[in-house]
mmCIF file as gemmi writes it, N, C-alpha and C atoms, coordinates in Angstrom:
data_model
loop_
_atom_site.group_PDB
_atom_site.id
_atom_site.type_symbol
_atom_site.label_atom_id
_atom_site.label_alt_id
_atom_site.label_comp_id
_atom_site.label_asym_id
_atom_site.label_entity_id
_atom_site.label_seq_id
_atom_site.pdbx_PDB_ins_code
_atom_site.Cartn_x
_atom_site.Cartn_y
_atom_site.Cartn_z
_atom_site.occupancy
_atom_site.B_iso_or_equiv
_atom_site.pdbx_formal_charge
_atom_site.auth_seq_id
_atom_site.auth_asym_id
_atom_site.pdbx_PDB_model_num
ATOM 1 N N . MET Axp A 1 ? 0.807 -1.208 0 1 0 ? 1 A 1
ATOM 2 C CA . MET Axp A 1 ? 0 0 0 1 0 ? 1 A 1
ATOM 3 C C . MET Axp A 1 ? 0.845 1.266 0 1 0 ? 1 A 1
ATOM 4 N N . GLY Axp A 2 ? 1.977 1.223 0.637 1 0 ? 2 A 1
ATOM 5 C CA . GLY Axp A 2 ? 2.825 2.392 0.699 1 0 ? 2 A 1
ATOM 6 C C . GLY Axp A 2 ? 3.329 2.819 -0.669 1 0 ? 2 A 1
ATOM 7 N N . LYS Axp A 3 ? 3.618 1.854 -1.531 1 0 ? 3 A 1
ATOM 8 C CA . LYS Axp A 3 ? 4.107 2.165 -2.872 1 0 ? 3 A 1
ATOM 9 C C . LYS Axp A 3 ? 3.011 2.789 -3.729 1 0 ? 3 A 1
ATOM 10 N N . GLU Axp A 4 ? 1.773 2.332 -3.574 1 0 ? 4 A 1
ATOM 11 C CA . GLU Axp A 4 ? 0.667 2.883 -4.362 1 0 ? 4 A 1
ATOM 12 C C . GLU Axp A 4 ? 0.428 4.342 -4.029 1 0 ? 4 A 1
ATOM 13 N N . SER Axp A 5 ? 0.448 4.7 -2.757 1 0 ? 5 A 1
ATOM 14 C CA . SER Axp A 5 ? 0.204 6.094 -2.376 1 0 ? 5 A 1
ATOM 15 C C . SER Axp A 5 ? 1.328 6.996 -2.861 1 0 ? 5 A 1
ATOM 16 N N . GLN Axp A 6 ? 2.574 6.482 -2.879 1 0 ? 6 A 1
ATOM 17 C CA . GLN Axp A 6 ? 3.691 7.275 -3.381 1 0 ? 6 A 1
ATOM 18 C C . GLN Axp A 6 ? 3.538 7.531 -4.876 1 0 ? 6 A 1
ATOM 19 N N . LYS Axp A 7 ? 3.055 6.542 -5.637 1 0 ? 7 A 1
ATOM 20 C CA . LYS Axp A 7 ? 2.85 6.718 -7.064 1 0 ? 7 A 1
ATOM 21 C C . LYS Axp A 7 ? 1.788 7.765 -7.333 1 0 ? 7 A 1
ATOM 22 N N . ARG Axp A 8 ? 0.728 7.757 -6.554 1 0 ? 8 A 1
ATOM 23 C CA . ARG Axp A 8 ? -0.348 8.732 -6.741 1 0 ? 8 A 1
ATOM 24 C C . ARG Axp A 8 ? 0.141 10.149 -6.482 1 0 ? 8 A 1
ATOM 25 N N . ILE Axp A 9 ? 0.984 10.313 -5.486 1 0 ? 9 A 1
ATOM 26 C CA . ILE Axp A 9 ? 1.518 11.643 -5.177 1 0 ? 9 A 1
ATOM 27 C C . ILE Axp A 9 ? 2.406 12.12 -6.325 1 0 ? 9 A 1
ATOM 28 N N . LYS Axp A 10 ? 3.235 11.243 -6.877 1 0 ? 10 A 1
ATOM 29 C CA . LYS Axp A 10 ? 4.13 11.611 -7.974 1 0 ? 10 A 1
ATOM 30 C C . LYS Axp A 10 ? 3.357 11.931 -9.244 1 0 ? 10 A 1
ATOM 31 N N . MET Axp A 11 ? 2.2 11.292 -9.442 1 0 ? 11 A 1
ATOM 32 C CA . MET Axp A 11 ? 1.457 11.472 -10.678 1 0 ? 11 A 1
ATOM 33 C C . MET Axp A 11 ? 0.6 12.733 -10.685 1 0 ? 11 A 1
ATOM 34 N N . LYS Axp A 12 ? 0.54 13.473 -9.576 1 0 ? 12 A 1
ATOM 35 C CA . LYS Axp A 12 ? -0.227 14.712 -9.569 1 0 ? 12 A 1
ATOM 36 C C . LYS Axp A 12 ? 0.368 15.676 -10.579 1 0 ? 12 A 1
ATOM 37 N N . LYS Axp A 13 ? -0.509 16.294 -11.382 1 0 ? 13 A 1
ATOM 38 C CA . LYS Axp A 13 ? -0.05 17.23 -12.405 1 0 ? 13 A 1
ATOM 39 C C . LYS Axp A 13 ? -0.241 18.653 -11.906 1 0 ? 13 A 1
ATOM 40 N N . GLU Axp A 14 ? 0.598 19.521 -12.387 1 0 ? 14 A 1
ATOM 41 C CA . GLU Axp A 14 ? 0.462 20.93 -12.062 1 0 ? 14 A 1
ATOM 42 C C . GLU Axp A 14 ? -0.706 21.515 -12.854 1 0 ? 14 A 1
ATOM 43 N N . ASP Axp A 15 ? -1.507 22.345 -12.206 1 0 ? 15 A 1
ATOM 44 C CA . ASP Axp A 15 ? -2.663 22.943 -12.858 1 0 ? 15 A 1
ATOM 45 C C . ASP Axp A 15 ? -2.264 24.309 -13.413 1 0 ? 15 A 1
ATOM 46 N N . PHE Axp A 16 ? -2.298 24.446 -14.728 1 0 ? 16 A 1
ATOM 47 C CA . PHE Axp A 16 ? -1.925 25.693 -15.379 1 0 ? 16 A 1
ATOM 48 C C . PHE Axp A 16 ? -3.127 26.58 -15.66 1 0 ? 16 A 1
ATOM 49 N N . GLY Axp A 17 ? -4.309 26.129 -15.289 1 0 ? 17 A 1
ATOM 50 C CA . GLY Axp A 17 ? -5.511 26.928 -15.474 1 0 ? 17 A 1
ATOM 51 C C . GLY Axp A 17 ? -6.165 26.695 -16.826 1 0 ? 17 A 1
ATOM 52 N N . THR Axp A 18 ? -7.11 27.573 -17.131 1 0 ? 18 A 1
ATOM 53 C CA . THR Axp A 18 ? -7.884 27.433 -18.355 1 0 ? 18 A 1
ATOM 54 C C . THR Axp A 18 ? -7.906 28.741 -19.125 1 0 ? 18 A 1
ATOM 55 N N . CYS Axp A 19 ? -8.367 28.662 -20.34 1 0 ? 19 A 1
ATOM 56 C CA . CYS Axp A 19 ? -8.562 29.83 -21.185 1 0 ? 19 A 1
ATOM 57 C C . CYS Axp A 19 ? -10.013 29.785 -21.658 1 0 ? 19 A 1
ATOM 58 N N . GLU Axp A 20 ? -10.692 30.899 -21.588 1 0 ? 20 A 1
ATOM 59 C CA . GLU Axp A 20 ? -12.1 30.945 -21.958 1 0 ? 20 A 1
ATOM 60 C C . GLU Axp A 20 ? -12.271 31.565 -23.336 1 0 ? 20 A 1
ATOM 61 N N . PHE Axp A 21 ? -13.125 30.94 -24.146 1 0 ? 21 A 1
ATOM 62 C CA . PHE Axp A 21 ? -13.4 31.401 -25.497 1 0 ? 21 A 1
ATOM 63 C C . PHE Axp A 21 ? -14.887 31.652 -25.661 1 0 ? 21 A 1
ATOM 64 N N . HIS Axp A 22 ? -15.212 32.551 -26.574 1 0 ? 22 A 1
ATOM 65 C CA . HIS Axp A 22 ? -16.607 32.825 -26.927 1 0 ? 22 A 1
ATOM 66 C C . HIS Axp A 22 ? -16.746 32.693 -28.44 1 0 ? 22 A 1
ATOM 67 N N . CYS Axp A 23 ? -17.659 31.826 -28.865 1 0 ? 23 A 1
ATOM 68 C CA . CYS Axp A 23 ? -17.891 31.623 -30.29 1 0 ? 23 A 1
ATOM 69 C C . CYS Axp A 23 ? -18.897 32.661 -30.785 1 0 ? 23 A 1
ATOM 70 N N . LYS Axp A 24 ? -18.476 33.464 -31.749 1 0 ? 24 A 1
ATOM 71 C CA . LYS Axp A 24 ? -19.371 34.491 -32.271 1 0 ? 24 A 1
ATOM 72 C C . LYS Axp A 24 ? -20.452 33.905 -33.172 1 0 ? 24 A 1
ATOM 73 N N . HIS Axp A 25 ? -20.265 32.681 -33.636 1 0 ? 25 A 1
ATOM 74 C CA . HIS Axp A 25 ? -21.227 32.067 -34.545 1 0 ? 25 A 1
ATOM 75 C C . HIS Axp A 25 ? -22.469 31.556 -33.817 1 0 ? 25 A 1
ATOM 76 N N . CYS Axp A 26 ? -22.265 30.928 -32.653 1 0 ? 26 A 1
ATOM 77 C CA . CYS Axp A 26 ? -23.404 30.349 -31.931 1 0 ? 26 A 1
ATOM 78 C C . CYS Axp A 26 ? -23.558 30.929 -30.532 1 0 ? 26 A 1
ATOM 79 N N . SER Axp A 27 ? -22.738 31.917 -30.169 1 0 ? 27 A 1
ATOM 80 C CA . SER Axp A 27 ? -22.77 32.581 -28.859 1 0 ? 27 A 1
ATOM 81 C C . SER Axp A 27 ? -22.54 31.624 -27.701 1 0 ? 27 A 1
ATOM 82 N N . HIS Axp A 28 ? -21.726 30.622 -27.927 1 0 ? 28 A 1
ATOM 83 C CA . HIS Axp A 28 ? -21.392 29.646 -26.884 1 0 ? 28 A 1
ATOM 84 C C . HIS Axp A 28 ? -20.064 30.036 -26.255 1 0 ? 28 A 1
ATOM 85 N N . THR Axp A 29 ? -20.005 30.074 -24.931 1 0 ? 29 A 1
ATOM 86 C CA . THR Axp A 29 ? -18.775 30.359 -24.208 1 0 ? 29 A 1
ATOM 87 C C . THR Axp A 29 ? -18.284 29.059 -23.577 1 0 ? 29 A 1
ATOM 88 N N . PHE Axp A 30 ? -17.004 28.762 -23.745 1 0 ? 30 A 1
ATOM 89 C CA . PHE Axp A 30 ? -16.463 27.521 -23.207 1 0 ? 30 A 1
ATOM 90 C C . PHE Axp A 30 ? -15.025 27.724 -22.765 1 0 ? 30 A 1
ATOM 91 N N . GLU Axp A 31 ? -14.577 26.848 -21.892 1 0 ? 31 A 1
ATOM 92 C CA . GLU Axp A 31 ? -13.211 26.89 -21.394 1 0 ? 31 A 1
ATOM 93 C C . GLU Axp A 31 ? -12.431 25.705 -21.926 1 0 ? 31 A 1
ATOM 94 N N . MET Axp A 32 ? -11.115 25.91 -22.053 1 0 ? 32 A 1
ATOM 95 C CA . MET Axp A 32 ? -10.22 24.836 -22.454 1 0 ? 32 A 1
ATOM 96 C C . MET Axp A 32 ? -8.964 24.969 -21.594 1 0 ? 32 A 1
ATOM 97 N N . ASP Axp A 33 ? -8.486 23.858 -21.054 1 0 ? 33 A 1
ATOM 98 C CA . ASP Axp A 33 ? -7.295 23.952 -20.215 1 0 ? 33 A 1
ATOM 99 C C . ASP Axp A 33 ? -6.06 24.17 -21.09 1 0 ? 33 A 1
ATOM 100 N N . TRP Axp A 34 ? -5.064 24.844 -20.498 1 0 ? 34 A 1
ATOM 101 C CA . TRP Axp A 34 ? -3.87 25.218 -21.253 1 0 ? 34 A 1
ATOM 102 C C . TRP Axp A 34 ? -3.092 24.009 -21.733 1 0 ? 34 A 1
ATOM 103 N N . GLU Axp A 35 ? -3.128 22.902 -20.985 1 0 ? 35 A 1
ATOM 104 C CA . GLU Axp A 35 ? -2.402 21.714 -21.429 1 0 ? 35 A 1
ATOM 105 C C . GLU Axp A 35 ? -2.954 21.183 -22.754 1 0 ? 35 A 1
ATOM 106 N N . THR Axp A 36 ? -4.269 21.255 -22.938 1 0 ? 36 A 1
ATOM 107 C CA . THR Axp A 36 ? -4.874 20.842 -24.202 1 0 ? 36 A 1
ATOM 108 C C . THR Axp A 36 ? -4.474 21.793 -25.327 1 0 ? 36 A 1
ATOM 109 N N . ILE Axp A 37 ? -4.459 23.085 -25.033 1 0 ? 37 A 1
ATOM 110 C CA . ILE Axp A 37 ? -4.049 24.087 -26.028 1 0 ? 37 A 1
ATOM 111 C C . ILE Axp A 37 ? -2.595 23.843 -26.432 1 0 ? 37 A 1
ATOM 112 N N . TRP Axp A 38 ? -1.74 23.554 -25.456 1 0 ? 38 A 1
ATOM 113 C CA . TRP Axp A 38 ? -0.332 23.291 -25.766 1 0 ? 38 A 1
ATOM 114 C C . TRP Axp A 38 ? -0.169 22.039 -26.617 1 0 ? 38 A 1
ATOM 115 N N . ASP Axp A 39 ? -0.984 21.008 -26.352 1 0 ? 39 A 1
ATOM 116 C CA . ASP Axp A 39 ? -0.932 19.797 -27.184 1 0 ? 39 A 1
ATOM 117 C C . ASP Axp A 39 ? -1.298 20.126 -28.63 1 0 ? 39 A 1
ATOM 118 N N . LEU Axp A 40 ? -2.333 20.944 -28.813 1 0 ? 40 A 1
ATOM 119 C CA . LEU Axp A 40 ? -2.729 21.361 -30.16 1 0 ? 40 A 1
ATOM 120 C C . LEU Axp A 40 ? -1.615 22.153 -30.843 1 0 ? 40 A 1
ATOM 121 N N . GLN Axp A 41 ? -0.993 23.066 -30.101 1 0 ? 41 A 1
ATOM 122 C CA . GLN Axp A 41 ? 0.083 23.871 -30.659 1 0 ? 41 A 1
ATOM 123 C C . GLN Axp A 41 ? 1.271 23.003 -31.066 1 0 ? 41 A 1
ATOM 124 N N . GLU Axp A 42 ? 1.619 22.048 -30.217 1 0 ? 42 A 1
ATOM 125 C CA . GLU Axp A 42 ? 2.768 21.201 -30.52 1 0 ? 42 A 1
ATOM 126 C C . GLU Axp A 42 ? 2.51 20.34 -31.756 1 0 ? 42 A 1
ATOM 127 N N . MET Axp A 43 ? 1.284 19.832 -31.901 1 0 ? 43 A 1
ATOM 128 C CA . MET Axp A 43 ? 0.956 19.034 -33.08 1 0 ? 43 A 1
ATOM 129 C C . MET Axp A 43 ? 0.887 19.892 -34.339 1 0 ? 43 A 1
ATOM 130 N N . THR Axp A 44 ? 0.455 21.16 -34.187 1 0 ? 44 A 1
ATOM 131 C CA . THR Axp A 44 ? 0.268 22.029 -35.341 1 0 ? 44 A 1
ATOM 132 C C . THR Axp A 44 ? 1.577 22.623 -35.843 1 0 ? 44 A 1
ATOM 133 N N . HIS Axp A 45 ? 2.356 23.239 -34.944 1 0 ? 45 A 1
ATOM 134 C CA . HIS Axp A 45 ? 3.561 23.926 -35.41 1 0 ? 45 A 1
ATOM 135 C C . HIS Axp A 45 ? 4.814 23.68 -34.588 1 0 ? 45 A 1
ATOM 136 N N . GLY Axp A 46 ? 4.76 22.766 -33.625 1 0 ? 46 A 1
ATOM 137 C CA . GLY Axp A 46 ? 5.979 22.322 -32.965 1 0 ? 46 A 1
ATOM 138 C C . GLY Axp A 46 ? 6.463 23.115 -31.777 1 0 ? 46 A 1
ATOM 139 N N . TYR Axp A 47 ? 5.813 24.187 -31.396 1 0 ? 47 A 1
ATOM 140 C CA . TYR Axp A 47 ? 6.209 24.914 -30.199 1 0 ? 47 A 1
ATOM 141 C C . TYR Axp A 47 ? 4.954 25.331 -29.438 1 0 ? 47 A 1
ATOM 142 N N . THR Axp A 48 ? 5.131 25.642 -28.16 1 0 ? 48 A 1
ATOM 143 C CA . THR Axp A 48 ? 3.977 25.982 -27.322 1 0 ? 48 A 1
ATOM 144 C C . THR Axp A 48 ? 4.194 27.308 -26.621 1 0 ? 48 A 1
ATOM 145 N N . GLY Axp A 49 ? 3.108 27.906 -26.181 1 0 ? 49 A 1
ATOM 146 C CA . GLY Axp A 49 ? 3.182 29.158 -25.445 1 0 ? 49 A 1
ATOM 147 C C . GLY Axp A 49 ? 1.802 29.61 -25.007 1 0 ? 49 A 1
ATOM 148 N N . PHE Axp A 50 ? 1.784 30.629 -24.154 1 0 ? 50 A 1
ATOM 149 C CA . PHE Axp A 50 ? 0.523 31.188 -23.661 1 0 ? 50 A 1
ATOM 150 C C . PHE Axp A 50 ? -0.048 32.162 -24.695 1 0 ? 50 A 1
ATOM 151 N N . HIS Axp A 51 ? -0.401 31.649 -25.856 1 0 ? 51 A 1
ATOM 152 C CA . HIS Axp A 51 ? -1.027 32.451 -26.905 1 0 ? 51 A 1
ATOM 153 C C . HIS Axp A 51 ? -1.992 31.545 -27.663 1 0 ? 51 A 1
ATOM 154 N N . THR Axp A 52 ? -2.957 32.154 -28.321 1 0 ? 52 A 1
ATOM 155 C CA . THR Axp A 52 ? -3.928 31.356 -29.074 1 0 ? 52 A 1
ATOM 156 C C . THR Axp A 52 ? -4.142 31.888 -30.48 1 0 ? 52 A 1
ATOM 157 N N . ASP Axp A 53 ? -3.336 32.854 -30.902 1 0 ? 53 A 1
ATOM 158 C CA . ASP Axp A 53 ? -3.558 33.481 -32.208 1 0 ? 53 A 1
ATOM 159 C C . ASP Axp A 53 ? -3.268 32.567 -33.387 1 0 ? 53 A 1
ATOM 160 N N . ASP Axp A 54 ? -2.465 31.538 -33.202 1 0 ? 54 A 1
ATOM 161 C CA . ASP Axp A 54 ? -2.171 30.622 -34.3 1 0 ? 54 A 1
ATOM 162 C C . ASP Axp A 54 ? -2.534 29.175 -33.957 1 0 ? 54 A 1
ATOM 163 N N . THR Axp A 55 ? -3.507 29.02 -33.078 1 0 ? 55 A 1
ATOM 164 C CA . THR Axp A 55 ? -3.95 27.695 -32.655 1 0 ? 55 A 1
ATOM 165 C C . THR Axp A 55 ? -5.36 27.459 -33.178 1 0 ? 55 A 1
ATOM 166 N N . PHE Axp A 56 ? -5.573 26.317 -33.788 1 0 ? 56 A 1
ATOM 167 C CA . PHE Axp A 56 ? -6.874 26.005 -34.374 1 0 ? 56 A 1
ATOM 168 C C . PHE Axp A 56 ? -7.774 25.355 -33.335 1 0 ? 56 A 1
ATOM 169 N N . ILE Axp A 57 ? -8.629 26.169 -32.718 1 0 ? 57 A 1
ATOM 170 C CA . ILE Axp A 57 ? -9.554 25.694 -31.692 1 0 ? 57 A 1
ATOM 171 C C . ILE Axp A 57 ? -10.958 25.834 -32.245 1 0 ? 57 A 1
ATOM 172 N N . SER Axp A 58 ? -11.718 24.762 -32.163 1 0 ? 58 A 1
ATOM 173 C CA . SER Axp A 58 ? -13.089 24.807 -32.678 1 0 ? 58 A 1
ATOM 174 C C . SER Axp A 58 ? -14.089 24.781 -31.532 1 0 ? 58 A 1
ATOM 175 N N . CYS Axp A 59 ? -15.24 25.353 -31.781 1 0 ? 59 A 1
ATOM 176 C CA . CYS Axp A 59 ? -16.321 25.407 -30.807 1 0 ? 59 A 1
ATOM 177 C C . CYS Axp A 59 ? -16.898 24.002 -30.618 1 0 ? 59 A 1
ATOM 178 N N . PRO Axp A 60 ? -17.064 23.559 -29.382 1 0 ? 60 A 1
ATOM 179 C CA . PRO Axp A 60 ? -17.627 22.22 -29.173 1 0 ? 60 A 1
ATOM 180 C C . PRO Axp A 60 ? -19.109 22.119 -29.528 1 0 ? 60 A 1
ATOM 181 N N . LYS Axp A 61 ? -19.772 23.253 -29.635 1 0 ? 61 A 1
ATOM 182 C CA . LYS Axp A 61 ? -21.204 23.243 -29.935 1 0 ? 61 A 1
ATOM 183 C C . LYS Axp A 61 ? -21.486 23.249 -31.438 1 0 ? 61 A 1
ATOM 184 N N . CYS Axp A 62 ? -20.878 24.187 -32.185 1 0 ? 62 A 1
ATOM 185 C CA . CYS Axp A 62 ? -21.164 24.298 -33.619 1 0 ? 62 A 1
ATOM 186 C C . CYS Axp A 62 ? -20.017 23.787 -34.497 1 0 ? 62 A 1
ATOM 187 N N . ASP Axp A 63 ? -18.873 23.458 -33.894 1 0 ? 63 A 1
ATOM 188 C CA . ASP Axp A 63 ? -17.717 22.897 -34.583 1 0 ? 63 A 1
ATOM 189 C C . ASP Axp A 63 ? -17.078 23.841 -35.602 1 0 ? 63 A 1
ATOM 190 N N . ARG Axp A 64 ? -17.248 25.15 -35.427 1 0 ? 64 A 1
ATOM 191 C CA . ARG Axp A 64 ? -16.577 26.126 -36.291 1 0 ? 64 A 1
ATOM 192 C C . ARG Axp A 64 ? -15.345 26.651 -35.578 1 0 ? 64 A 1
ATOM 193 N N . LEU Axp A 65 ? -14.333 27.05 -36.343 1 0 ? 65 A 1
ATOM 194 C CA . LEU Axp A 65 ? -13.089 27.535 -35.761 1 0 ? 65 A 1
ATOM 195 C C . LEU Axp A 65 ? -13.303 28.85 -35.025 1 0 ? 65 A 1
ATOM 196 N N . ILE Axp A 66 ? -12.607 28.973 -33.901 1 0 ? 66 A 1
ATOM 197 C CA . ILE Axp A 66 ? -12.628 30.208 -33.128 1 0 ? 66 A 1
ATOM 198 C C . ILE Axp A 66 ? -11.489 31.076 -33.638 1 0 ? 66 A 1
ATOM 199 N N . ASP Axp A 67 ? -11.817 32.264 -34.123 1 0 ? 67 A 1
ATOM 200 C CA . ASP Axp A 67 ? -10.8 33.222 -34.539 1 0 ? 67 A 1
ATOM 201 C C . ASP Axp A 67 ? -10.356 34.014 -33.328 1 0 ? 67 A 1
ATOM 202 N N . ASP Axp A 68 ? -9.11 34.439 -33.348 1 0 ? 68 A 1
ATOM 203 C CA . ASP Axp A 68 ? -8.62 35.327 -32.303 1 0 ? 68 A 1
ATOM 204 C C . ASP Axp A 68 ? -8.44 36.718 -32.902 1 0 ? 68 A 1
ATOM 205 N N . GLY Axp A 69 ? -9.314 37.053 -33.831 1 0 ? 69 A 1
ATOM 206 C CA . GLY Axp A 69 ? -9.231 38.337 -34.521 1 0 ? 69 A 1
ATOM 207 C C . GLY Axp A 69 ? -9.853 39.457 -33.713 1 0 ? 69 A 1
ATOM 208 N N . GLU Axp A 70 ? -9.904 40.639 -34.322 1 0 ? 70 A 1
ATOM 209 C CA . GLU Axp A 70 ? -10.41 41.813 -33.625 1 0 ? 70 A 1
ATOM 210 C C . GLU Axp A 70 ? -11.894 41.722 -33.31 1 0 ? 70 A 1
ATOM 211 N N . ASP Axp A 71 ? -12.666 41.058 -34.156 1 0 ? 71 A 1
ATOM 212 C CA . ASP Axp A 71 ? -14.095 40.993 -33.929 1 0 ? 71 A 1
ATOM 213 C C . ASP Axp A 71 ? -14.506 39.826 -33.035 1 0 ? 71 A 1
ATOM 214 N N . GLU Axp A 72 ? -13.562 39.006 -32.64 1 0 ? 72 A 1
ATOM 215 C CA . GLU Axp A 72 ? -13.852 37.86 -31.773 1 0 ? 72 A 1
ATOM 216 C C . GLU Axp A 72 ? -13.699 38.269 -30.309 1 0 ? 72 A 1
ATOM 217 N N . VAL Axp A 73 ? -14.563 37.783 -29.477 1 0 ? 73 A 1
ATOM 218 C CA . VAL Axp A 73 ? -14.461 38.049 -28.049 1 0 ? 73 A 1
ATOM 219 C C . VAL Axp A 73 ? -13.609 36.947 -27.436 1 0 ? 73 A 1
ATOM 220 N N . PHE Axp A 74 ? -12.546 37.324 -26.73 1 0 ? 74 A 1
ATOM 221 C CA . PHE Axp A 74 ? -11.613 36.37 -26.157 1 0 ? 74 A 1
ATOM 222 C C . PHE Axp A 74 ? -11.301 36.784 -24.73 1 0 ? 74 A 1
ATOM 223 N N . PHE Axp A 75 ? -11.479 35.874 -23.801 1 0 ? 75 A 1
ATOM 224 C CA . PHE Axp A 75 ? -11.231 36.175 -22.402 1 0 ? 75 A 1
ATOM 225 C C . PHE Axp A 75 ? -10.117 35.273 -21.876 1 0 ? 75 A 1
ATOM 226 N N . PRO Axp A 76 ? -8.949 35.832 -21.541 1 0 ? 76 A 1
ATOM 227 C CA . PRO Axp A 76 ? -7.915 34.987 -20.954 1 0 ? 76 A 1
ATOM 228 C C . PRO Axp A 76 ? -8.291 34.606 -19.53 1 0 ? 76 A 1
ATOM 229 N N . GLY Axp A 77 ? -7.887 33.443 -19.1 1 0 ? 77 A 1
ATOM 230 C CA . GLY Axp A 77 ? -8.157 33.026 -17.735 1 0 ? 77 A 1
ATOM 231 C C . GLY Axp A 77 ? -9.469 32.3 -17.594 1 0 ? 77 A 1
ATOM 232 N N . THR Axp A 78 ? -9.918 32.19 -16.373 1 0 ? 78 A 1
ATOM 233 C CA . THR Axp A 78 ? -11.133 31.439 -16.086 1 0 ? 78 A 1
ATOM 234 C C . THR Axp A 78 ? -12.354 32.339 -16.103 1 0 ? 78 A 1
ATOM 235 N N . ALA Axp A 79 ? -13.505 31.727 -16.038 1 0 ? 79 A 1
ATOM 236 C CA . ALA Axp A 79 ? -14.761 32.473 -16.019 1 0 ? 79 A 1
ATOM 237 C C . ALA Axp A 79 ? -14.842 33.353 -14.773 1 0 ? 79 A 1
ATOM 238 N N . GLU Axp A 80 ? -14.329 32.863 -13.655 1 0 ? 80 A 1
ATOM 239 C CA . GLU Axp A 80 ? -14.347 33.66 -12.425 1 0 ? 80 A 1
ATOM 240 C C . GLU Axp A 80 ? -13.492 34.914 -12.56 1 0 ? 80 A 1
ATOM 241 N N . GLU Axp A 81 ? -12.327 34.791 -13.207 1 0 ? 81 A 1
ATOM 242 C CA . GLU Axp A 81 ? -11.459 35.956 -13.418 1 0 ? 81 A 1
ATOM 243 C C . GLU Axp A 81 ? -12.148 36.984 -14.313 1 0 ? 81 A 1
ATOM 244 N N . TYR Axp A 82 ? -12.858 36.518 -15.327 1 0 ? 82 A 1
ATOM 245 C CA . TYR Axp A 82 ? -13.553 37.424 -16.221 1 0 ? 82 A 1
ATOM 246 C C . TYR Axp A 82 ? -14.664 38.162 -15.472 1 0 ? 82 A 1
ATOM 247 N N . LYS Axp A 83 ? -15.37 37.454 -14.625 1 0 ? 83 A 1
ATOM 248 C CA . LYS Axp A 83 ? -16.438 38.087 -13.846 1 0 ? 83 A 1
ATOM 249 C C . LYS Axp A 83 ? -15.868 39.16 -12.912 1 0 ? 83 A 1
ATOM 250 N N . LYS Axp A 84 ? -14.702 38.884 -12.331 1 0 ? 84 A 1
ATOM 251 C CA . LYS Axp A 84 ? -14.057 39.868 -11.458 1 0 ? 84 A 1
ATOM 252 C C . LYS Axp A 84 ? -13.633 41.102 -12.257 1 0 ? 84 A 1
ATOM 253 N N . MET Axp A 85 ? -13.099 40.883 -13.475 1 0 ? 85 A 1
ATOM 254 C CA . MET Axp A 85 ? -12.616 41.986 -14.312 1 0 ? 85 A 1
ATOM 255 C C . MET Axp A 85 ? -13.748 42.882 -14.778 1 0 ? 85 A 1
ATOM 256 N N . THR Axp A 86 ? -14.878 42.291 -15.15 1 0 ? 86 A 1
ATOM 257 C CA . THR Axp A 86 ? -15.96 43.05 -15.735 1 0 ? 86 A 1
ATOM 258 C C . THR Axp A 86 ? -17.08 43.378 -14.773 1 0 ? 86 A 1
ATOM 259 N N . GLY Axp A 87 ? -17.078 42.712 -13.604 1 0 ? 87 A 1
ATOM 260 C CA . GLY Axp A 87 ? -18.158 42.941 -12.657 1 0 ? 87 A 1
ATOM 261 C C . GLY Axp A 87 ? -19.444 42.247 -13.045 1 0 ? 87 A 1
ATOM 262 N N . ALA Axp A 88 ? -19.383 41.338 -14.006 1 0 ? 88 A 1
ATOM 263 C CA . ALA Axp A 88 ? -20.584 40.628 -14.476 1 0 ? 88 A 1
ATOM 264 C C . ALA Axp A 88 ? -21.012 39.559 -13.512 1 0 ? 88 A 1
């Protein structure tokens, strides 16, 4: 039993948080954890970072790509952080 508990402690992953997106096509807001975004970046262009401008992320509801352009609404961080920033 002692070995199993040690393995569980070692397998804990660091939480890097989430990034929140808003789809302008269907008005769906969703979060994606940064580790998933980094996996997409590494598969797409071989490097990772805290950016989403060149990452192909699609909306889970309508399956259309989320643009990070000027007309797209993009909220870094979690939904709670956004609520604190805007007072919503």
